[in-house]
Amino acid sequence: MNIAWANGPIAAGVKLTADGYGTAVHITGTVLPPFPCKINNDQASPIVDFGSDVRTDLIDGKTYDTKVLPVKVTCDGDPGAVMQFSLKGTATDFDSAALKTNIDGLGIKIYNGADAMDINSWGNINYDEPLNLTVVPVKSKLANLQGGDFSTTGTLIMRIE
């Protein structure tokens, strides 16, 4: 949205009203059609459950206990532009591609195929190819993880450039 002010001296275009002095404000913008693509057909958010047997001594951030993140992008025709996606959330302080969990030193790393996704960064996707998202637990090299339930949340966002 653009807000345009008239050029000229400050007093130009000023009008005295019953409420005081006023000036015209010109506001412009662009209305866009609805976004042509949907994530999981606008259904409930996907949930990944690691269960109750994640062994802290085996967590490697690559292959141990990898789970599929069930995300499907569908579009009504070709969006006609580059599509991008990002996973918004709080990254761990030890790995920018891992969502911070409620347990210090433990994160959940997100992969798109073989590539780790940096949290809060944008990546290109092809609208007609399925996303291949997987998640895996990762731990800080300095962590001495204790047992307990863990959780985290992120938001997958798509945009057209």
CSV table of C-alpha atoms in Angstrom, one decimal, residues 42-151:
chain,number,residue,atom,x,y,z
A,42,ASP,CA,-7.0,-26.3,3.9
A,43,GLN,CA,-7.6,-29.2,6.3
A,44,ALA,CA,-6.3,-29.6,9.8
A,45,SER,CA,-2.6,-29.1,10.5
A,46,PRO,CA,-0.4,-32.1,10.1
A,47,ILE,CA,0.9,-33.8,13.2
A,48,VAL,CA,4.0,-35.8,13.6
A,49,ASP,CA,4.2,-38.1,16.6
A,50,PHE,CA,7.6,-39.6,17.5
A,51,GLY,CA,5.9,-41.9,20.1
A,52,SER,CA,7.3,-42.6,23.5
A,53,ASP,CA,10.6,-44.4,22.7
A,54,VAL,CA,13.0,-41.8,21.3
A,55,ARG,CA,16.4,-42.7,22.6
A,56,THR,CA,18.6,-39.7,23.4
A,57,ASP,CA,21.8,-41.7,22.8
A,58,LEU,CA,20.8,-42.4,19.2
A,59,ILE,CA,19.7,-38.9,18.1
A,60,ASP,CA,22.0,-37.9,15.2
A,61,GLY,CA,19.9,-35.3,13.4
A,62,LYS,CA,20.1,-37.2,10.1
A,63,THR,CA,18.6,-40.6,10.1
A,64,TYR,CA,17.5,-41.8,13.6
A,65,ASP,CA,13.8,-41.8,14.0
A,66,THR,CA,13.0,-39.9,10.7
A,67,LYS,CA,9.3,-39.2,10.2
A,68,VAL,CA,7.3,-38.0,7.2
A,69,LEU,CA,5.7,-34.5,7.6
A,70,PRO,CA,2.5,-35.0,5.6
A,71,VAL,CA,2.2,-31.9,3.5
A,72,LYS,CA,0.5,-31.7,0.1
A,73,VAL,CA,0.4,-28.6,-2.0
A,74,THR,CA,-2.4,-28.5,-4.6
A,75,CYS,CA,-2.9,-25.7,-7.2
A,76,ASP,CA,-5.8,-24.7,-9.4
A,77,GLY,CA,-3.7,-24.6,-12.6
A,78,ASP,CA,-0.2,-23.1,-13.0
A,79,PRO,CA,0.2,-20.2,-10.6
A,80,GLY,CA,2.3,-18.5,-13.3
A,81,ALA,CA,5.2,-17.5,-11.0
A,82,VAL,CA,7.9,-18.8,-8.8
A,83,MET,CA,6.4,-20.3,-5.6
A,84,GLN,CA,8.3,-20.2,-2.4
A,85,PHE,CA,7.8,-21.7,1.0
A,86,SER,CA,9.1,-21.1,4.5
A,87,LEU,CA,8.8,-22.8,7.8
A,88,LYS,CA,8.3,-20.0,10.4
A,89,GLY,CA,9.1,-20.7,14.0
A,90,THR,CA,11.8,-20.5,16.7
A,91,ALA,CA,15.1,-22.1,15.6
A,92,THR,CA,17.4,-23.7,18.2
A,93,ASP,CA,20.5,-21.8,19.1
A,94,PHE,CA,22.6,-24.7,17.9
A,95,ASP,CA,21.0,-25.5,14.5
A,96,SER,CA,19.3,-23.0,12.2
A,97,ALA,CA,17.4,-25.8,10.5
A,98,ALA,CA,15.9,-27.2,13.7
A,99,LEU,CA,12.7,-26.0,15.5
A,100,LYS,CA,13.3,-25.4,19.2
A,101,THR,CA,11.4,-27.8,21.5
A,102,ASN,CA,10.4,-27.4,25.1
A,103,ILE,CA,13.4,-29.4,26.1
A,104,ASP,CA,16.7,-27.5,26.2
A,105,GLY,CA,19.2,-28.9,23.8
A,106,LEU,CA,16.6,-30.8,21.7
A,107,GLY,CA,15.3,-29.7,18.3
A,108,ILE,CA,13.4,-31.0,15.4
A,109,LYS,CA,15.2,-30.7,12.1
A,110,ILE,CA,13.2,-30.4,8.9
A,111,TYR,CA,14.3,-31.7,5.5
A,112,ASN,CA,12.9,-31.1,2.0
A,113,GLY,CA,14.3,-34.1,0.3
A,114,ALA,CA,18.0,-34.3,1.1
A,115,ASP,CA,18.2,-30.6,2.0
A,116,ALA,CA,17.7,-29.2,5.5
A,117,MET,CA,15.4,-26.2,5.6
A,118,ASP,CA,16.6,-23.2,7.6
A,119,ILE,CA,13.8,-22.0,9.8
A,120,ASN,CA,12.4,-18.6,8.8
A,121,SER,CA,14.2,-18.7,5.3
A,122,TRP,CA,12.5,-19.0,1.9
A,123,GLY,CA,13.0,-21.7,-0.6
A,124,ASN,CA,11.6,-22.3,-4.1
A,125,ILE,CA,9.2,-25.1,-4.9
A,126,ASN,CA,7.7,-26.5,-8.1
A,127,TYR,CA,3.9,-26.4,-7.7
A,128,ASP,CA,3.4,-29.7,-9.6
A,129,GLU,CA,6.0,-31.7,-7.7
A,130,PRO,CA,5.2,-33.1,-4.3
A,131,LEU,CA,7.0,-31.8,-1.2
A,132,ASN,CA,9.1,-34.5,0.4
A,133,LEU,CA,9.3,-33.1,3.9
A,134,THR,CA,10.7,-35.2,6.8
A,135,VAL,CA,11.5,-34.4,10.4
A,136,VAL,CA,14.2,-35.9,12.6
A,137,PRO,CA,15.2,-35.1,16.2
A,138,VAL,CA,18.5,-33.3,16.7
A,139,LYS,CA,20.4,-32.5,19.8
A,140,SER,CA,23.1,-30.0,20.8
A,141,LYS,CA,26.6,-31.5,21.2
A,142,LEU,CA,26.7,-29.9,24.6
A,143,ALA,CA,23.3,-31.3,25.7
A,144,ASN,CA,22.9,-34.0,28.4
A,145,LEU,CA,19.3,-34.7,27.5
A,146,GLN,CA,16.9,-36.0,30.2
A,147,GLY,CA,13.8,-38.0,29.4
A,148,GLY,CA,10.4,-36.3,29.0
A,149,ASP,CA,7.7,-35.4,26.6
A,150,PHE,CA,8.7,-32.9,24.0
A,151,SER,CA,6.8,-30.7,21.5
